[in-house]
Coordinates of C-alpha atoms and ligand atoms in Angstrom, one line a residue:
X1109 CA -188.7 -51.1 -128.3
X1110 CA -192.7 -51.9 -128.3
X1111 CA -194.2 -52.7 -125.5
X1112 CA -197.8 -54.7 -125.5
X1113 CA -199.5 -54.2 -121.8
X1114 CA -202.6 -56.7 -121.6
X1115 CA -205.0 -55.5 -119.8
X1116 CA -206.9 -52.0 -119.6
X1117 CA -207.7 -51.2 -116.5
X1118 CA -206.5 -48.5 -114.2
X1119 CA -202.4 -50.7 -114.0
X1120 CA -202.2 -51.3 -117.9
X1121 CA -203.7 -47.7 -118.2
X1122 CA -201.3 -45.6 -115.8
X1123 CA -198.5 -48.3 -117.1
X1124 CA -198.9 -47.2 -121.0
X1125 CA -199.1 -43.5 -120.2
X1126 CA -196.3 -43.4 -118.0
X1127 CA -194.3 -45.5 -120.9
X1128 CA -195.5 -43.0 -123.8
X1129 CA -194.7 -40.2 -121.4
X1130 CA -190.7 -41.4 -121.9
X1131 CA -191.1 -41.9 -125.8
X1132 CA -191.9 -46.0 -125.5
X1133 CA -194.0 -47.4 -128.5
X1134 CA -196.8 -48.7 -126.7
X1135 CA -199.7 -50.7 -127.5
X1136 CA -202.5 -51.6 -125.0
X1137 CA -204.7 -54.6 -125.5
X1138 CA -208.0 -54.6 -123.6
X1139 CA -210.5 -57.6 -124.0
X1140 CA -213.8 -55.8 -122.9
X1141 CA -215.4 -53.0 -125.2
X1142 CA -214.7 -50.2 -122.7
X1143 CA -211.2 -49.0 -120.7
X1144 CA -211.2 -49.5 -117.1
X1145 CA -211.1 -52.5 -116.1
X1146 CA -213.3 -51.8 -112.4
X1147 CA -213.6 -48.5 -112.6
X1148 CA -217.1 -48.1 -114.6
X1149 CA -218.6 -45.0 -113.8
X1150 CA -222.4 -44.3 -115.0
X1151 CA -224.4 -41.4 -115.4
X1152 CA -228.4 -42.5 -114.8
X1153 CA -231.1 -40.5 -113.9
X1154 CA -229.3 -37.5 -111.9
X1155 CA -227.2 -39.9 -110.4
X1156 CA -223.7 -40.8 -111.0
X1157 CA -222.5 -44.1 -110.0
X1158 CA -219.8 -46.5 -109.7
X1159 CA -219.6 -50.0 -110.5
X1160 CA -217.0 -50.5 -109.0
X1161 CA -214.5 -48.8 -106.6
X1162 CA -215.9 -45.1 -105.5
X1163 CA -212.9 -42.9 -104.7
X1164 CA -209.3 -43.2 -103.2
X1165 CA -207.0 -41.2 -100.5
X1166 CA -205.4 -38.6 -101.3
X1167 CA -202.8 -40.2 -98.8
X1168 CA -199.6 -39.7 -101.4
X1169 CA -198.9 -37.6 -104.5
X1170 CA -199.7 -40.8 -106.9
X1171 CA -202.8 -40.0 -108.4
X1172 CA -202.5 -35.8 -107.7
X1173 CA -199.5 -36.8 -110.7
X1174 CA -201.0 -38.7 -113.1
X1175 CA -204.1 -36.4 -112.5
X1176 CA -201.6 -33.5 -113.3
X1177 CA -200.0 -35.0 -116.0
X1178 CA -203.6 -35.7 -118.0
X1179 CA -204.5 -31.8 -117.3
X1180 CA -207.6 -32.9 -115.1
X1181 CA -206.2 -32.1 -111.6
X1182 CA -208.8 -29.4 -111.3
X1183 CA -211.7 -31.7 -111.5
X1184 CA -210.4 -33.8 -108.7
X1185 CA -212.9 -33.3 -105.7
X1186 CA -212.6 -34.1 -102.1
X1187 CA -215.6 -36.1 -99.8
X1188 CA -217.8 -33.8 -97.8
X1189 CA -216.0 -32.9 -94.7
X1190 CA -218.8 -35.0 -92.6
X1191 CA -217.3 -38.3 -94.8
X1192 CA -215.1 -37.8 -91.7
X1193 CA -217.6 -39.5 -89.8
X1194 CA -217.8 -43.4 -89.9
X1195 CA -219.9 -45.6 -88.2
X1196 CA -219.6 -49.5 -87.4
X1197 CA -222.7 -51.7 -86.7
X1198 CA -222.1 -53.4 -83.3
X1199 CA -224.4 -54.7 -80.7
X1200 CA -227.8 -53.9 -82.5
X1201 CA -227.0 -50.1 -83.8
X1202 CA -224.2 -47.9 -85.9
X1203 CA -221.9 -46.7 -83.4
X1204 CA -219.7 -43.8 -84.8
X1205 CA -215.6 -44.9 -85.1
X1206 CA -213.7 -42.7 -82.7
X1207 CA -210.9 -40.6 -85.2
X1208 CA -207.9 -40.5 -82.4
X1209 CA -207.4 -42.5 -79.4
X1210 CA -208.2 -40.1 -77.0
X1211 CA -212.3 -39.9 -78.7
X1212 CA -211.7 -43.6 -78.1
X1213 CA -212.3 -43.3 -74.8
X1214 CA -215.1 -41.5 -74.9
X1215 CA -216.8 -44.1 -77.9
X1216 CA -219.2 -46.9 -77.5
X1217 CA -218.1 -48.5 -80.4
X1218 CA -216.4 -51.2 -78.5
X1219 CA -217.2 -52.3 -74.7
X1220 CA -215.4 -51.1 -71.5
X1221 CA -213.2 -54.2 -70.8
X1222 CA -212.4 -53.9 -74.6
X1223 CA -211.4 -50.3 -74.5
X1224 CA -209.1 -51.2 -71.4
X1225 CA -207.6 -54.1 -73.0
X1226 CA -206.6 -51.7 -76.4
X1227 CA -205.0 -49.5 -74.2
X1228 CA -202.7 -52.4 -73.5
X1229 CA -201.2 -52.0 -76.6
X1230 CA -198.4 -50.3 -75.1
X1231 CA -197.2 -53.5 -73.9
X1232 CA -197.8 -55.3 -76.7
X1233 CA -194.9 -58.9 -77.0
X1234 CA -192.8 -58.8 -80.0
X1235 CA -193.8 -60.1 -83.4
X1236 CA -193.4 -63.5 -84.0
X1237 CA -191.1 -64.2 -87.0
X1238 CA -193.7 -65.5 -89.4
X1239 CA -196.3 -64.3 -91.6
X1240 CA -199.8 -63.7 -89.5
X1241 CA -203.2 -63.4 -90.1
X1242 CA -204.4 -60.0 -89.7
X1243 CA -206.7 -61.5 -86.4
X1244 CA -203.3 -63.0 -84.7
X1245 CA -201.9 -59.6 -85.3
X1246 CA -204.7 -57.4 -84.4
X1247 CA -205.8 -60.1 -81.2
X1248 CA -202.0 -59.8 -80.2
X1249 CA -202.1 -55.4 -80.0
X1250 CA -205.5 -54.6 -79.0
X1251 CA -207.3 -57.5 -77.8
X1252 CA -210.0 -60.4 -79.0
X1253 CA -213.3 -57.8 -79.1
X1254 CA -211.6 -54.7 -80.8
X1255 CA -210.1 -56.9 -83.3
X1256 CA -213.5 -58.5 -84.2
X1257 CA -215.5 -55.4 -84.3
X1258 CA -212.8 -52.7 -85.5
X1259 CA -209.9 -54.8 -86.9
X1260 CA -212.3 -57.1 -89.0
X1261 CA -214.6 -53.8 -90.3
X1262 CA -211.1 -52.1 -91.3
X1263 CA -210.4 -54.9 -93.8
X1264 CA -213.8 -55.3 -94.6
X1265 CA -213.8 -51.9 -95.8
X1266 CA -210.7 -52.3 -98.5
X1267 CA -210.8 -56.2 -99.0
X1268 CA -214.2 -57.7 -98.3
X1269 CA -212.0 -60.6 -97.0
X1270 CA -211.5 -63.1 -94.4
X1271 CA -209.8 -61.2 -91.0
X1272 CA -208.3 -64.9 -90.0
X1273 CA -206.8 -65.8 -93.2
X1274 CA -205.2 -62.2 -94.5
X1275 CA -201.6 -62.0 -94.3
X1276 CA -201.2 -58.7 -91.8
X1277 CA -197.7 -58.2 -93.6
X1278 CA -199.3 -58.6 -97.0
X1279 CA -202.3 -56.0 -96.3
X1280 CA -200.8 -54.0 -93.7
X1281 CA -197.0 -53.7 -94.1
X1282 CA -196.8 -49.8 -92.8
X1283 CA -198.5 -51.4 -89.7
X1284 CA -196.1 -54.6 -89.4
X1285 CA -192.8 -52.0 -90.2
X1286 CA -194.3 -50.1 -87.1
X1287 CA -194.1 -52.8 -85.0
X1288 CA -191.3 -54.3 -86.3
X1289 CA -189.7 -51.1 -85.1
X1290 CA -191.3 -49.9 -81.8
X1291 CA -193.1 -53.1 -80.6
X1292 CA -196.4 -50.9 -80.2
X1293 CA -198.1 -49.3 -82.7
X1294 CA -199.1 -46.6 -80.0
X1295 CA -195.4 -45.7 -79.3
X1296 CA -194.1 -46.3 -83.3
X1297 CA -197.0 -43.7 -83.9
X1298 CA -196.4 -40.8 -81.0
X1299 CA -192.6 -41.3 -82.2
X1300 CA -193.4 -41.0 -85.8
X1301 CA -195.0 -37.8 -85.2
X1302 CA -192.8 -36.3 -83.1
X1303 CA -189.7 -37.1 -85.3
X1304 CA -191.4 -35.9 -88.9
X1305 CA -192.4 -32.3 -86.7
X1306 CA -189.0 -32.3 -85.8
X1307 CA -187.8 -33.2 -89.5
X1308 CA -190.1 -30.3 -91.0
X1309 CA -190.8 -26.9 -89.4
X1310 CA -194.7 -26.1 -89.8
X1311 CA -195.5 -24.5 -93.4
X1312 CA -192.1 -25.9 -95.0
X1313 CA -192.0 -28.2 -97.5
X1314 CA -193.6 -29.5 -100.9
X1315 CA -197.8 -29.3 -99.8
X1316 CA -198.8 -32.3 -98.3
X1317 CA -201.6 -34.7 -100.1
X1318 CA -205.0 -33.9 -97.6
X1319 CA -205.4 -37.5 -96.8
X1320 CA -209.4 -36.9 -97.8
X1321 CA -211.5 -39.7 -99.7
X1322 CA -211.2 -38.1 -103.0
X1323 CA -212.8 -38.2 -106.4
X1324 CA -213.6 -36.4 -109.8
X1325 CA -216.7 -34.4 -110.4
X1326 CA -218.0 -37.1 -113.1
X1327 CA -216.6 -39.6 -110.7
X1328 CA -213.8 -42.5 -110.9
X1329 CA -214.4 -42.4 -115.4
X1330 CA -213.1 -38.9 -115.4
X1331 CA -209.5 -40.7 -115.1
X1332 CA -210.1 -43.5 -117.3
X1333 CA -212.0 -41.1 -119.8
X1334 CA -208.8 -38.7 -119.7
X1335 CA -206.0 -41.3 -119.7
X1336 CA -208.1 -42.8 -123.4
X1337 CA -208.3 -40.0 -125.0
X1338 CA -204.4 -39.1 -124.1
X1339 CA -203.3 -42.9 -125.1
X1340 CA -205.7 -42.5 -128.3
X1341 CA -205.6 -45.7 -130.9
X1342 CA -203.1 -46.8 -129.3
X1343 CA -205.7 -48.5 -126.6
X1344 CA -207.5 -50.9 -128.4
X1345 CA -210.8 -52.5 -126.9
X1346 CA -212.4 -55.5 -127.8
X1347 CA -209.3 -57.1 -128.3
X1348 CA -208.6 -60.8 -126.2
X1349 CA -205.5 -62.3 -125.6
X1350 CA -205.5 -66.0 -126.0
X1351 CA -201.9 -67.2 -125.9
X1352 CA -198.2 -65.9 -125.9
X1353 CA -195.3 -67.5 -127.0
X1354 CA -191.3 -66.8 -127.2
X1355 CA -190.3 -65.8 -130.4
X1356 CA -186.6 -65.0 -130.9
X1357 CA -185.8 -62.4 -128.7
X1358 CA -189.4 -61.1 -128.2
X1359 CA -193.2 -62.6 -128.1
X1360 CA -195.6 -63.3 -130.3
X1361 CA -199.3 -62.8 -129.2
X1362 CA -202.8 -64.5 -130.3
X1363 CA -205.6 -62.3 -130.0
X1364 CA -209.1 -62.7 -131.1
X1365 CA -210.2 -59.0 -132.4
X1366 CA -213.8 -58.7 -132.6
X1367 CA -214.6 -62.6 -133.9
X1368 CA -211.3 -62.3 -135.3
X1369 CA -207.8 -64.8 -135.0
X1370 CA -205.2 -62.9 -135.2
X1371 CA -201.0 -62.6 -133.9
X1372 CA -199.0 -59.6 -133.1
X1373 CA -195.1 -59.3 -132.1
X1374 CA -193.7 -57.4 -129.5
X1375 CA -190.4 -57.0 -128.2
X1376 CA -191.7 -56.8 -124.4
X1377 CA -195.4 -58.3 -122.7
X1378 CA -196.6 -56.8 -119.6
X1379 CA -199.4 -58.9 -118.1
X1380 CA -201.9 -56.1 -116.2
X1381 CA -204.6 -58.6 -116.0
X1382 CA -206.2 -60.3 -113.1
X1383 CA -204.1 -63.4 -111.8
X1384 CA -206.2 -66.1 -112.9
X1385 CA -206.3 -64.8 -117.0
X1386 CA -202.5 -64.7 -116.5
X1387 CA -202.0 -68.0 -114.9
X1388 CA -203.8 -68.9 -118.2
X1389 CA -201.6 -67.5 -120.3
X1390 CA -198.4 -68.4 -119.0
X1391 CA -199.3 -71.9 -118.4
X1392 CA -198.2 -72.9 -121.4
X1393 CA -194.3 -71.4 -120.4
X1394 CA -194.6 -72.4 -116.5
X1395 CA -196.7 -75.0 -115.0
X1396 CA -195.3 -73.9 -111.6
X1397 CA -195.9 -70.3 -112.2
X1398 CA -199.3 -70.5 -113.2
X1399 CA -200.2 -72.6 -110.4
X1400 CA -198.6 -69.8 -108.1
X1401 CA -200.7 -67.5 -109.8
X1402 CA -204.1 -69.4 -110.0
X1403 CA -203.9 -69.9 -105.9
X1404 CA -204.6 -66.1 -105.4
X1405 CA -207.8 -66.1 -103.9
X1406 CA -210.7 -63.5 -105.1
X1407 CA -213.4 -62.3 -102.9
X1408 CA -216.7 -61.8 -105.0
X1409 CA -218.8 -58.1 -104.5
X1410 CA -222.3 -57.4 -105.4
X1411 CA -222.3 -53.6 -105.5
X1412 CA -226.4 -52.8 -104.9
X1413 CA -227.3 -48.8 -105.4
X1414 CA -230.4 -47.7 -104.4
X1415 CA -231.7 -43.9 -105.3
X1416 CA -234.4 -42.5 -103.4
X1417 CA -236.3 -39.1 -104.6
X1418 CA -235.4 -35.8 -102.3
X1419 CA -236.9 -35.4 -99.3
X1420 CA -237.9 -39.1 -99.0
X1421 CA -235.6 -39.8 -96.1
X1422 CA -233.2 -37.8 -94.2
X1423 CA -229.8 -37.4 -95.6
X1424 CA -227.6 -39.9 -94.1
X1425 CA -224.6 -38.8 -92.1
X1426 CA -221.0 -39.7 -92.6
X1427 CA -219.3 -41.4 -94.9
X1428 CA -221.0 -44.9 -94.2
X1429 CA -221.0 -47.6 -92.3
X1430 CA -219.2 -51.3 -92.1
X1431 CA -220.7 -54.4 -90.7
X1432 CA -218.0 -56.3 -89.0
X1433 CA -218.5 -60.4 -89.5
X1434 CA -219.5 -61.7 -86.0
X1435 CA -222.3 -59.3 -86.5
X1436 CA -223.7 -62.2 -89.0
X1437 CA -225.5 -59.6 -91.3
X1438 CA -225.8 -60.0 -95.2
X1439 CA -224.3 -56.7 -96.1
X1440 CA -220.7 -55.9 -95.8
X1441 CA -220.9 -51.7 -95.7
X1442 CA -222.8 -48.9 -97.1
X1443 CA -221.5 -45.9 -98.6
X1444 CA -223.6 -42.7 -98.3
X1445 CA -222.4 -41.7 -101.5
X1446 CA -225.0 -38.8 -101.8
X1447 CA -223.6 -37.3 -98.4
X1448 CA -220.3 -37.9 -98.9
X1449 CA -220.0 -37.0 -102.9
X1450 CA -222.8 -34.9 -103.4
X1451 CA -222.0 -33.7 -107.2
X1452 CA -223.1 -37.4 -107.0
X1453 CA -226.8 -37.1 -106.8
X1454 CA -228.4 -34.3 -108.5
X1455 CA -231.0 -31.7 -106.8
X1456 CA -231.0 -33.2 -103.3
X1457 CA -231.6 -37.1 -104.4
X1458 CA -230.3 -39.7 -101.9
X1459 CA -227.6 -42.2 -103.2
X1460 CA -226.5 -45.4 -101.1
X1461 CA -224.3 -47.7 -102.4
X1462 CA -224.2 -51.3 -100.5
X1463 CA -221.6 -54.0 -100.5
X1464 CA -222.8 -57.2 -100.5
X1465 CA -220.8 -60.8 -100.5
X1466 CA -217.0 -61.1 -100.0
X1467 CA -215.2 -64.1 -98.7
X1468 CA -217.2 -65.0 -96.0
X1469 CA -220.4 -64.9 -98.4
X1470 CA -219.7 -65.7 -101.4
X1471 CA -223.0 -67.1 -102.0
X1472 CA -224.9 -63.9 -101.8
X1473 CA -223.0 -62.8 -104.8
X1474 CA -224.8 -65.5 -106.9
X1475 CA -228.3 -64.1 -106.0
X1476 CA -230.1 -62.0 -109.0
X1477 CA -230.2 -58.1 -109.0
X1478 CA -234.1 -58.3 -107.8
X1479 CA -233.1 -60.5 -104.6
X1480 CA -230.2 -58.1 -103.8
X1481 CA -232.0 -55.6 -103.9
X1482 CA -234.5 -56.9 -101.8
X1483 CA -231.4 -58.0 -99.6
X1484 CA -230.2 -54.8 -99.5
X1485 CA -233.5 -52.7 -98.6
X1486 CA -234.1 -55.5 -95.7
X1487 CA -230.5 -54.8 -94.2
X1488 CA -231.2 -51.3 -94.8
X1489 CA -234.0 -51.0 -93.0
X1490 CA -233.2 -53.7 -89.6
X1491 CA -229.8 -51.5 -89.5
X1492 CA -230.4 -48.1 -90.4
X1493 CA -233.7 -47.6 -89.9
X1494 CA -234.4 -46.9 -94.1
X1495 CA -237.4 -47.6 -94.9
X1496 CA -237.9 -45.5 -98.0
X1497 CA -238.8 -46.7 -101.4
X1498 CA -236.1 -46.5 -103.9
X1499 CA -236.5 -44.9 -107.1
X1500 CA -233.6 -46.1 -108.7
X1501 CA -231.8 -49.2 -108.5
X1502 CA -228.5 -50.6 -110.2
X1503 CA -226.5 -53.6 -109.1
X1504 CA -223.6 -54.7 -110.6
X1505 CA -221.7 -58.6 -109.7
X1506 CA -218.0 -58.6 -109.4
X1507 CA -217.8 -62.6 -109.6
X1508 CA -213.9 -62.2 -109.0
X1509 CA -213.9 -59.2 -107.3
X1510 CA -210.9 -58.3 -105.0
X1511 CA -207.3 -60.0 -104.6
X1512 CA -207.4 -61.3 -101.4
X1513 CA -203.7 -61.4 -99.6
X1514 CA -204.1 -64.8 -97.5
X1515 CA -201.2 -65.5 -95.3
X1516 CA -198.4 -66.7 -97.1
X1517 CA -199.3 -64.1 -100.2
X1518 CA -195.8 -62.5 -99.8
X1519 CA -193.8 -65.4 -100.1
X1520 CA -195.8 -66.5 -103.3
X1521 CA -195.9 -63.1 -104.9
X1522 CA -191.4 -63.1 -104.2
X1523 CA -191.8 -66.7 -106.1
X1524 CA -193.9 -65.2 -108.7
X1525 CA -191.6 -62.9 -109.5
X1526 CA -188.6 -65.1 -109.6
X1527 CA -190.5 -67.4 -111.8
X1528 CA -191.6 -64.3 -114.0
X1529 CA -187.5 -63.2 -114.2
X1530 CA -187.2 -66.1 -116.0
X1531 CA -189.5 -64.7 -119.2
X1532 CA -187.2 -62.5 -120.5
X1533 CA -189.0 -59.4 -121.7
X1534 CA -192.3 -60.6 -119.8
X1535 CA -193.5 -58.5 -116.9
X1536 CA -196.5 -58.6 -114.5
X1537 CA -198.2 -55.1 -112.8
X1538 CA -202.3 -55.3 -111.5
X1539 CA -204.2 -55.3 -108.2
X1540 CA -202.9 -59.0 -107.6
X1541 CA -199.6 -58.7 -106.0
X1542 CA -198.6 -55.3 -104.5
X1543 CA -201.6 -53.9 -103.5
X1544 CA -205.4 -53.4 -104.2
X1545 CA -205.9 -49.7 -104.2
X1546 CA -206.0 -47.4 -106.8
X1547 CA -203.3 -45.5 -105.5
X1548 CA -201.3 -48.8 -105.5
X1549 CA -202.0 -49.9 -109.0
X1550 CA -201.1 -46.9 -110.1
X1551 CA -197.8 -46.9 -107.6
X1552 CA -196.7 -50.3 -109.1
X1553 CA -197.2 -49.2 -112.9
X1554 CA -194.8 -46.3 -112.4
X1555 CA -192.1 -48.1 -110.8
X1556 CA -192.7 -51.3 -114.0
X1557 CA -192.3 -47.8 -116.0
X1558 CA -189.2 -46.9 -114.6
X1559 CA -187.7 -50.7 -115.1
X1560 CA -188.7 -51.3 -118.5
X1561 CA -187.1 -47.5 -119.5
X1562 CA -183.8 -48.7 -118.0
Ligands
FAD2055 C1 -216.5 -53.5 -106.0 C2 -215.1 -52.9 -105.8 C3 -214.9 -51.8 -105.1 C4 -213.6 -51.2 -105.0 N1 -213.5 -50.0 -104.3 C5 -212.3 -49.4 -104.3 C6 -212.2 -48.1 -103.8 O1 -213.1 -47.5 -103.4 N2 -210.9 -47.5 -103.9 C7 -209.8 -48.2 -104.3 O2 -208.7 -47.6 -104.3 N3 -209.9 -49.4 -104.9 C8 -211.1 -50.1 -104.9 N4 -211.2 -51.3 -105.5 C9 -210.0 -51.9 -106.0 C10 -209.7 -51.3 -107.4 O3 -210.8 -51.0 -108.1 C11 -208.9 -52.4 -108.2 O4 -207.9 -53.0 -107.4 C12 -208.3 -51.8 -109.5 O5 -209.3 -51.0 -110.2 C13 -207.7 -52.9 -110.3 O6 -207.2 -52.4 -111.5 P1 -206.3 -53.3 -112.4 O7 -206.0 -52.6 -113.7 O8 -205.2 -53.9 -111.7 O9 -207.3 -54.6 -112.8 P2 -208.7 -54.6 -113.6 O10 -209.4 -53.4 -113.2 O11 -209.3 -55.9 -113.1 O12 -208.3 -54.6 -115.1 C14 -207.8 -55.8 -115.7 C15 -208.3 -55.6 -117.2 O13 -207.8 -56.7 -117.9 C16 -208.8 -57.1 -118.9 N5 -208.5 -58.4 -119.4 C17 -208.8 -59.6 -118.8 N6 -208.4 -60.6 -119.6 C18 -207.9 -60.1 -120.7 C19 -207.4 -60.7 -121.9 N7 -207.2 -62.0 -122.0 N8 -207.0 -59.9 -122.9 C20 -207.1 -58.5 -122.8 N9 -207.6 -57.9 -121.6 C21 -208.0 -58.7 -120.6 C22 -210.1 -56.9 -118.1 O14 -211.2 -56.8 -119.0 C23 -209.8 -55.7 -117.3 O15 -210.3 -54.5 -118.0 C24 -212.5 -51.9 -105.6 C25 -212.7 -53.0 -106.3 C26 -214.0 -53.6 -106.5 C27 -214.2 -54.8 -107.3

């Protein structure tokens, strides 16, 4: 059997190494010149920095085992232990986000009334029995204010998206199982606990993931570097697909190779590219399906880093901080990447790394690397209080950024799959349907591994 997986970022990439690892013939087509897809990590002036995302969870064994299986575990390396500490921007300063509900009490980060009216989350109603926004759910548990200022930052954080139209079952379904089962998220939580201490005796059991942001000492590349040189020619870059069409009982492929028309046959496609190239693609086959497809929305992310020289300003604490919407601000977080990834930023250099855009302001995204830079010192400084000058700069525009999971996403990604069922030998894996994290990419690739080996 050969298998072609379009695409090569992090999905295609964990798809064909999990494939080769049980003896498939695979053959990965990627249209830009380097693997990765939006992980691009650079190394620039004693800095290392990421285009795109800047570390993951270590929340479940996932990416420990494909970090294992490439022989790089040892470089993985987890956030400062102050990365601990996050702060919000609400009412005029950064407020830090209380770690347990019992600091909640003692936090600022959301008025009194607000803090009573989370605490009412013990007698939260039932769900209704529809898909919900992510505000509907969050306004329905803890109230109007905490759902604005924490709720909405929360989401900001992992989607840059739109807390009144993401589909709470879509982006949150641990949460929505929680409720589904205890009503309150309070209660399902205290009972979770209590039942997995029960379950496991302290100090038994495989070791438990640390649940730390997490990275590699040459940062998010060391993956992608690893899992090239492991796949070898059979990654090829520079290579474009431009159509796909059944041939007997398998595909046939036109790809444009460096200027170059060419066709290649396989006996199974997997699409691992962004929704929109493979609603392209597929129109041909499915009108319906590609229309599916094409009506996942993407939020767009200017990612602005600015470097300053050590000692210019005091090191930032914590791992960063989120600006939730109603604050009306123009940047969406900032990661203290220095602080929180110091192998980061050589010999005591400062490195923060802010978001900029999403789907409430798209239009930022449109603004040149000199204006959002500009942007992104302003915000800096009415915010944080930065007033330094940078010494390095780098900003890189994610046009189509991240997946957003409107409401409704679930019922159209169960179509999607129906409609892709109907392709024999055609399958679909990528940030656009099961989840935008890392982790989950790499999730989803391993259970398409463990389908196409059946
Ligand atoms: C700014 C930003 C910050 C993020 N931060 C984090 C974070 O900190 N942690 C985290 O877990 N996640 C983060 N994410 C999300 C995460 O990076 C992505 O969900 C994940 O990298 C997507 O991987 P993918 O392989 O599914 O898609 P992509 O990375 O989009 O890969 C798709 C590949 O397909 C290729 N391609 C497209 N068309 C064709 C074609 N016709 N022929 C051949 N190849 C084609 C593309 O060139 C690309 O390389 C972030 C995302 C962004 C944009």
């Amino acid at each position: 059997m050969s298998v072609v997986i379009i695409g090569g970022g992090i999905s295609g990439l964990a798809l064909a190494h999990g494939l080769r690892a049980r003896g498939t013939e695979v053959t990965l087509l990627e249209a830009g010149p380097k693997l990765g897809g939006n992980i691009q990590t650079l190394n620039r002036d004693g800095f290392i920095i990421e285009a795109g995302p800047n570390s993951f969870v270590d929340r479940e064994p996932t990416l420990r085992q494909l970090a294992t299986s490439l022989g790089i575990e040892g470089r993985i390396r987890t956030a400062d232990p102050a990365a601990k500490r996050r702060y919000i921007y609400s009412r005029g300063k950064l407020r830090e986000v209380p770690s347990s509900p019992p600091a909640l009490l003692k936090s600022d980060v959301v008025p009194l009334g607000a803090k009573l009216r989370m605490m009412g989350e013990l007698f939260t109603r039932r769900a209704p029995e529809r898909d919900e926004s992510l505000a509907d759910f969050g306004r329905r548990h803890v109230g109007r204010t905490a759902t604005a200022v924490l709720v909405d930052a929360m989401q900001t954080g992992i989607y840059a998206g739109d807390v009144e139209a993401l589909s709470v079952g879509a982006v949150f379904p641990k949460v929505v199982e929680l409720e589904k089962q205890h009503r309150s998220l309070v209660l399902g939580m205290v009972r979770t606990q209590a039942a997995a201490r029960k379950a496991l005796p302290p100090g038994e059991g495989a070791p438990k993931p640390t649940g730390a942001v997490s990275s590699f000492d040459g940062g998010l590349g060391v993956l992608v570097g690893a899992l090239a040189q492991s796949l070898g020619t059979a990654a090829r870059t520079g290579v474009r697909v431009e159509g796909l069409r059944r041939e007997g009982n398998g595909w046939r492929l036109a790809v444009e190779e460096h200027g170059q028309q060419a066709e290649l046959a396989a006996d199974k496609v997997v699409l691992a590219v962004p929704a929109y190239v493979a609603a392209k693609l597929l129109r041909p086959l499915d009108e319906t399906l590609a229309a599916r497809m094409e009506g996942i929305a993407y939020a767009p992310v200017a990612v602005v880093h600015l470097g300053f020289a050590p000692g210019s300003l005091p090191p930032p604490d914590g791992f960063g901080f989120l600006v939730p919407t109603l604050e009306r601000r123009r940047v969406l977080g900032v990661i203290h990447a220095s602080s929180t990834f110091p192998w980061r930023a050589e010999g005591g250099r400062i490195l923060l790394t802010c978001m900029v855009g999403g789907a409430k302001r798209p239009d930022l995204v449109e603004l040149d690397d000199a204006a959002l830079v500009t942007l992104a010192r302003e915000e800096l400084r009415e915010l944080a209080g930065v007033t330094a000058e940078p010494s390095f700069t780098e900003v890189f525009h994610w046009k189509r950024g991240i997946p957003q999971y409107n409401v409704g996403h679930l019922e159209r990604v169960a179509a999607i799959d129906e409609g892709v069922a109907r392709l024999p030998g055609l399958f679909l894996t990528g940030n656009a349907y099961k989840g935008v994290g890392l982790t989950d990419c790499i999730r989803n690739a391993n259970t398409l591994v463990d389908t196409l080996a059946r």
